[in-house]
């Protein structure tokens, strides 16, 4: 457990602390983890250098922490706190599950004491984030709420019927209610926010951030614009408009077979469609002043949408296919219109299609309150592992870990020469180093 954590850097779900003296900061981290996606706090490791120091009296610190957590966090929250040992040193491991809150520091109150996790930092939640956390507690999505001041007449019913007809379905009132496009409000039918986002005649005025900004830049920077288009169409129709913009601003290659010439898109169309669909469905439309952006460069496409991963979801789970819809109305409607297939399959499908096409796999990242998918058009660079590298990797597979002396003996070279090779393999990303400091005599190497 400790070795696995030390291989990682601090981030959305991991924090190191040298000791429990800074109780307020630890409490803020626990609150942020609970509100965001869960996480682990390992106490006994310096957070800047990852130098292992251990704890003199972990049992006493455990009691001190448990009391502080019980007294400081509202609502009542009880994470698991364990004393763990490694290399004759003892640590405290706080395992914080994600839980429906919002949780906040009791002494500061809800507005000034609610924290979320952004990257490796704790951030004070603003009013919009607190509202989202409260909706999560009530199992309600932003797009399922009534669109205040709007009526059914504000929806383009003909456009809705046309979209449903294209997939061989009829749009009737019962369908509208089952998809939560219509809601009952004081015995009358009223549109949800999702309905207005999808098919609202005046959606641009109500949700100005629902405009999708597409730009083709010259080269690999944003210095010069070659083409741009702001797309304000209804979301199901916007999907085709965006993919068309990408098609006209990217290259078309050719694959010559024995008897035919086959046109090959610079980016697999299914990957572009999945990335755009992901942005349309998972955007935080409650975030004022932010838009979905599609930026095309010579070497990549960046698709960025407001809204990091939904609370309760981390990147590892998302890449494994775990699904959590931020906008259930939009998601259900897209599925009904056959614009998406299985929930949670989009990211995995993008990776699979890129691998089949022989291009680099997409990069998925959370950038503060935004989520970005970057598609690359270059071929995946593959490091051919053979010779002494492959031999050592095979050895680590058998033994789980090796020390410098093990590697030197295995390679039949000096310790100094082994250190040079091991350093090179770490730099190449083939193995990871686990140590308490640069000259740790018990330094071990494991597969990355």
XYZ file of C-alpha atoms in Angstrom:
448
model
C 0.000 0.000 0.000
C 2.657 2.568 1.047
C 4.866 1.724 -1.940
C 1.956 2.198 -4.337
C 1.120 5.601 -2.848
C 4.749 6.761 -2.935
C 4.893 6.031 -6.673
C 2.169 8.644 -7.184
C 2.233 12.424 -7.018
C -0.173 14.486 -4.950
C -3.357 15.093 -6.894
C -7.118 14.987 -6.884
C -7.280 11.933 -4.608
C -3.945 11.900 -2.754
C -2.171 14.162 -0.264
C 0.981 13.696 1.837
C 1.498 15.329 5.229
C 4.634 15.271 7.383
C 2.606 15.264 10.612
C -0.780 16.258 12.014
C 0.292 19.631 13.418
C -1.539 21.553 10.677
C -4.930 20.189 11.727
C -6.947 22.839 9.879
C -5.304 21.968 6.560
C -5.897 18.262 7.083
C -9.556 18.946 7.928
C -9.911 21.058 4.766
C -8.381 18.235 2.705
C -10.761 15.657 4.194
C -13.726 17.944 3.443
C -12.464 18.509 -0.124
C -11.979 14.773 -0.731
C -15.420 13.931 0.696
C -17.132 16.530 -1.505
C -15.194 15.776 -4.696
C -14.184 12.176 -5.418
C -12.803 10.665 -2.233
C -9.099 10.276 -1.550
C -6.274 9.295 0.783
C -4.170 11.363 3.198
C -0.854 9.732 4.147
C 0.706 11.301 7.254
C 4.420 10.749 7.849
C 5.661 11.846 4.409
C 6.867 15.339 3.503
C 4.473 16.713 0.895
C 7.099 18.633 -1.121
C 9.870 16.041 -1.419
C 8.067 12.796 -0.482
C 10.816 12.216 2.082
C 9.671 9.507 4.478
C 9.844 10.575 8.123
C 7.237 8.410 9.855
C 5.480 9.224 13.142
C 6.785 8.883 16.703
C 3.400 8.190 18.316
C 0.829 7.342 15.606
C -1.794 6.103 18.096
C -1.872 9.444 19.907
C -2.036 11.326 16.595
C -4.848 9.029 15.432
C -6.927 9.921 18.504
C -6.162 13.611 18.045
C -7.240 13.482 14.405
C -10.393 11.457 15.091
C -11.516 13.985 17.712
C -10.742 16.939 15.436
C -12.694 15.398 12.540
C -15.715 14.702 14.762
C -15.651 18.236 16.203
C -14.849 20.165 13.010
C -16.833 18.723 10.102
C -20.543 19.154 9.427
C -22.516 16.967 8.751
C -20.940 14.243 10.891
C -18.260 12.407 8.906
C -16.139 9.408 9.907
C -13.338 8.473 7.496
C -11.234 5.364 8.145
C -7.954 6.095 9.961
C -5.336 3.323 10.095
C -1.833 2.987 11.517
C 0.329 1.369 8.818
C 3.969 0.260 8.963
C 6.673 0.258 6.305
C 10.441 -0.066 6.638
C 10.361 0.114 10.426
C 8.406 3.373 10.329
C 4.773 4.021 11.169
C 2.277 6.234 9.368
C -1.358 7.266 9.507
C -3.493 6.589 6.460
C -6.819 8.433 6.274
C -9.127 6.896 3.662
C -11.864 9.351 2.729
C -14.820 8.042 0.692
C -16.797 10.387 -1.507
C -20.078 11.060 0.195
C -23.155 13.144 -0.509
C -22.861 16.432 1.382
C -22.008 19.153 1.088
C -19.480 18.847 3.915
C -17.991 21.970 5.437
C -15.894 23.262 8.330
C -18.310 23.749 11.216
C -16.499 26.842 12.542
C -16.778 28.636 9.170
C -20.242 27.582 8.080
C -21.536 26.355 4.719
C -20.692 29.426 2.607
C -17.154 29.952 3.903
C -16.185 26.438 4.919
C -17.091 24.199 1.963
C -14.032 22.923 0.085
C -13.549 20.927 -3.104
C -10.452 19.380 -4.642
C -8.931 20.838 -7.815
C -5.765 19.015 -8.833
C -3.517 18.895 -5.772
C -5.107 21.873 -4.017
C -8.154 22.511 -1.858
C -10.384 25.324 -3.101
C -13.173 27.163 -1.341
C -16.425 26.325 -3.133
C -18.350 29.266 -4.565
C -22.128 29.639 -4.535
C -22.578 27.738 -7.821
C -20.482 24.782 -6.630
C -22.339 24.630 -3.308
C -25.622 24.603 -5.254
C -24.335 21.699 -7.375
C -23.321 19.773 -4.257
C -26.770 20.373 -2.785
C -28.437 19.152 -5.993
C -26.312 16.012 -5.749
C -27.610 15.509 -2.210
C -31.165 15.785 -3.503
C -30.387 13.502 -6.491
C -31.298 16.304 -8.877
C -29.484 17.530 -11.982
C -29.350 21.130 -13.157
C -31.067 20.245 -16.441
C -33.943 18.506 -14.592
C -34.980 21.744 -12.903
C -37.856 23.868 -14.278
C -36.816 26.608 -16.693
C -38.220 29.632 -14.882
C -40.351 31.935 -17.007
C -40.607 29.505 -19.944
C -43.571 27.597 -21.338
C -43.981 24.669 -23.716
C -44.475 27.241 -26.499
C -40.816 28.209 -26.045
C -39.795 24.809 -27.426
C -39.423 24.130 -31.154
C -41.832 21.193 -31.269
C -41.410 20.707 -35.022
C -37.641 20.358 -34.624
C -38.172 17.829 -31.814
C -40.598 15.774 -33.923
C -38.203 15.857 -36.890
C -35.296 14.583 -34.780
C -37.388 11.726 -33.396
C -38.764 10.889 -36.849
C -35.211 10.471 -38.190
C -34.736 7.491 -35.871
C -38.204 6.075 -36.550
C -39.845 7.302 -33.349
C -42.823 9.479 -32.545
C -42.594 12.358 -30.117
C -45.699 12.425 -27.941
C -46.497 14.030 -24.600
C -45.804 10.871 -22.578
C -42.346 10.693 -24.172
C -41.679 14.297 -23.160
C -42.566 13.570 -19.535
C -40.576 10.308 -19.374
C -37.483 12.129 -20.681
C -38.139 15.024 -18.270
C -38.386 17.466 -21.150
C -41.766 18.373 -19.671
C -42.385 18.845 -15.961
C -45.577 19.364 -13.991
C -45.634 22.818 -12.446
C -48.746 23.873 -10.540
C -50.865 21.392 -12.537
C -49.491 22.785 -15.815
C -46.829 21.428 -18.163
C -43.575 23.390 -18.213
C -40.207 22.758 -19.893
C -37.142 21.714 -17.946
C -33.831 23.530 -18.317
C -32.666 20.508 -20.310
C -35.551 20.915 -22.756
C -34.632 24.567 -23.346
C -30.956 23.660 -23.779
C -31.905 20.976 -26.296
C -34.707 22.625 -28.264
C -35.448 26.069 -26.834
C -36.276 28.736 -29.418
C -34.716 31.370 -27.174
C -31.998 29.145 -25.693
C -29.250 31.586 -26.695
C -30.779 34.325 -24.532
C -31.388 32.031 -21.556
C -28.131 30.063 -21.824
C -25.587 32.212 -23.698
C -22.835 29.812 -22.619
C -24.508 27.021 -24.639
C -22.898 28.429 -27.804
C -20.112 26.170 -29.104
C -17.058 28.081 -30.312
C -15.058 26.340 -33.058
C -11.710 27.750 -34.210
C -9.028 26.564 -36.660
C -5.621 27.995 -35.785
C -2.530 28.171 -37.969
C 0.309 26.017 -36.675
C 0.383 24.717 -33.125
C -0.379 27.942 -31.205
C -3.314 30.361 -30.962
C -1.488 33.257 -32.638
C -3.331 33.183 -35.989
C -6.944 32.209 -36.739
C -7.672 30.583 -40.104
C -11.367 29.793 -39.644
C -13.974 30.123 -36.909
C -17.651 29.418 -36.353
C -19.979 29.927 -33.399
C -22.632 27.200 -33.374
C -25.968 28.011 -31.716
C -28.047 25.155 -33.140
C -30.170 22.871 -30.980
C -27.760 20.452 -29.281
C -28.699 17.320 -31.307
C -28.185 19.326 -34.525
C -25.063 21.064 -33.209
C -23.289 17.706 -33.130
C -23.324 17.452 -36.943
C -22.350 21.116 -37.360
C -19.303 20.697 -35.126
C -18.116 17.505 -36.821
C -18.565 19.197 -40.219
C -16.383 22.102 -39.059
C -13.710 19.616 -37.994
C -13.900 17.773 -41.325
C -13.421 20.886 -43.427
C -10.502 22.045 -41.294
C -8.532 18.797 -41.177
C -6.739 16.825 -43.858
C -7.899 13.849 -45.840
C -5.212 11.299 -46.606
C -5.282 8.171 -48.719
C -4.605 4.495 -48.261
C -3.708 2.717 -51.489
C -4.760 -0.903 -51.651
C -4.163 -3.536 -54.354
C -7.078 -2.317 -56.445
C -8.698 0.655 -54.676
C -7.794 4.003 -53.164
C -9.375 4.605 -49.759
C -9.730 8.092 -48.265
C -8.540 8.296 -44.653
C -9.547 11.138 -42.332
C -6.783 12.806 -40.318
C -8.777 12.027 -37.170
C -11.104 8.986 -36.972
C -14.637 10.457 -37.352
C -16.026 8.206 -34.615
C -13.423 9.569 -32.170
C -14.256 13.188 -33.022
C -17.975 12.467 -32.646
C -17.471 10.750 -29.270
C -15.350 13.629 -27.947
C -17.876 16.254 -29.060
C -20.837 14.251 -27.725
C -19.047 13.845 -24.396
C -18.644 17.631 -24.169
C -22.278 18.361 -25.084
C -23.638 15.914 -22.505
C -21.284 16.661 -19.618
C -20.893 20.441 -19.834
C -21.799 22.392 -16.713
C -24.412 24.671 -18.281
C -24.918 26.437 -14.957
C -21.419 27.961 -15.224
C -21.878 31.518 -16.483
C -19.361 32.990 -18.903
C -17.889 29.679 -20.123
C -18.433 27.847 -23.411
C -17.572 24.600 -25.100
C -14.519 25.250 -27.270
C -13.244 23.180 -30.180
C -9.724 24.302 -31.095
C -8.027 22.741 -34.130
C -4.243 22.994 -34.544
C -1.858 21.446 -37.062
C -1.035 18.588 -34.694
C -4.088 18.209 -32.463
C -7.704 19.037 -31.618
C -8.596 20.300 -28.142
C -12.238 19.928 -27.071
C -12.782 21.768 -23.791
C -16.017 22.048 -21.840
C -16.972 23.836 -18.609
C -17.306 21.332 -15.785
C -14.670 18.924 -14.491
C -15.670 15.304 -13.839
C -18.926 15.110 -11.854
C -18.538 14.937 -8.082
C -17.977 11.346 -7.002
C -16.071 10.369 -10.146
C -12.302 10.274 -10.675
C -10.338 9.887 -13.897
C -9.380 6.267 -13.271
C -13.015 5.231 -12.862
C -14.119 7.298 -15.870
C -11.544 5.570 -18.088
C -12.806 2.201 -16.842
C -16.300 3.035 -18.079
C -17.929 4.202 -14.839
C -20.634 6.667 -15.849
C -22.186 9.540 -13.947
C -24.291 11.942 -15.971
C -24.117 15.618 -15.111
C -27.125 16.328 -17.375
C -29.621 13.468 -17.246
C -32.227 15.115 -19.506
C -29.693 15.806 -22.260
C -28.156 12.351 -21.829
C -31.496 10.532 -21.998
C -32.576 12.525 -25.040
C -29.293 11.852 -26.869
C -29.696 8.151 -26.170
C -33.326 8.183 -27.328
C -32.162 9.880 -30.538
C -29.467 7.177 -30.897
C -26.636 9.709 -30.668
C -24.996 7.654 -27.921
C -24.977 3.938 -27.193
C -23.927 2.572 -23.801
C -23.447 4.835 -20.786
C -19.781 5.312 -19.926
C -18.430 3.753 -23.129
C -17.322 6.983 -24.837
C -13.811 7.450 -23.403
C -12.932 3.770 -23.803
C -14.225 3.788 -27.378
C -12.066 6.821 -28.217
C -8.959 5.047 -26.935
C -9.831 1.823 -28.764
C -10.477 3.560 -32.102
C -7.223 5.541 -31.896
C -5.295 2.344 -31.195
C -6.942 0.670 -34.197
C -6.029 3.669 -36.369
C -2.432 3.633 -35.153
C -2.488 7.186 -33.800
C -1.650 8.396 -30.310
C -4.387 7.805 -27.754
C -6.314 10.895 -26.584
C -5.296 12.838 -23.508
C -8.029 13.375 -20.918
C -7.465 16.009 -18.259
C -9.216 18.143 -15.696
C -8.103 21.772 -15.852
C -9.602 23.451 -12.819
C -13.356 23.573 -13.447
C -12.926 22.409 -17.074
C -12.536 19.039 -18.796
C -10.441 18.668 -21.939
C -10.025 15.912 -24.504
C -6.995 16.306 -26.781
C -6.902 14.278 -29.999
C -3.554 13.856 -31.760
C -2.946 13.204 -35.443
C 0.566 11.801 -35.119
C 1.445 8.142 -35.032
C 2.104 6.686 -31.608
C 5.795 6.645 -30.824
C 6.644 3.205 -29.511
C 9.750 2.517 -27.439
C 10.990 -0.917 -28.441
C 11.923 -2.655 -25.208
C 14.547 -5.311 -25.721
C 18.007 -6.351 -24.588
C 18.991 -5.454 -21.014
C 15.827 -3.371 -20.545
C 13.525 -6.272 -21.366
C 15.604 -8.647 -19.241
C 15.207 -6.430 -16.175
C 11.480 -5.919 -16.777
C 11.053 -9.707 -16.920
C 12.955 -9.954 -13.622
C 10.732 -7.332 -11.951
C 7.626 -9.160 -13.174
C 8.862 -12.241 -11.287
C 10.141 -10.495 -8.148
C 7.781 -7.466 -8.023
C 10.755 -5.193 -7.161
C 14.557 -5.050 -7.436
C 17.339 -3.122 -5.718
C 20.388 -1.636 -7.454
C 22.564 -4.540 -6.288
C 20.019 -7.039 -7.653
C 20.117 -5.351 -11.064
C 23.933 -5.158 -11.071
C 24.228 -8.841 -10.200
C 21.601 -9.810 -12.778
C 23.248 -7.756 -15.541
C 26.744 -8.793 -14.374
C 27.945 -5.181 -14.270
C 29.163 -2.805 -11.553
C 26.766 -1.058 -9.155
C 27.700 2.282 -10.725
C 26.876 1.071 -14.257
C 23.616 -0.419 -12.974
C 22.631 2.929 -11.434
C 23.134 4.602 -14.836
C 20.911 2.032 -16.573
C 18.232 2.203 -13.886
C 18.164 6.005 -14.032
C 17.699 5.808 -17.821
C 14.802 3.358 -17.473
C 13.126 5.656 -14.916
C 13.482 8.609 -17.322
C 11.996 6.504 -20.138
C 8.971 5.774 -17.971
C 9.574 2.018 -17.879
C 10.082 1.714 -14.123
C 9.527 3.768 -10.964
C 11.888 4.408 -8.078
C 10.753 3.977 -4.469
C 13.052 5.530 -1.897
C 13.124 7.730 1.182
C 15.825 9.983 -0.315
C 18.279 10.147 -3.243
C 20.906 7.972 -1.504
C 18.539 5.564 0.221
C 20.415 2.226 0.571
C 17.056 0.394 0.489
C 15.965 2.037 -2.767
C 13.783 -0.268 -4.873
C 12.566 -0.220 -8.471
C 9.148 -1.428 -9.619
C 7.218 -1.490 -12.883
C 5.439 1.771 -13.658
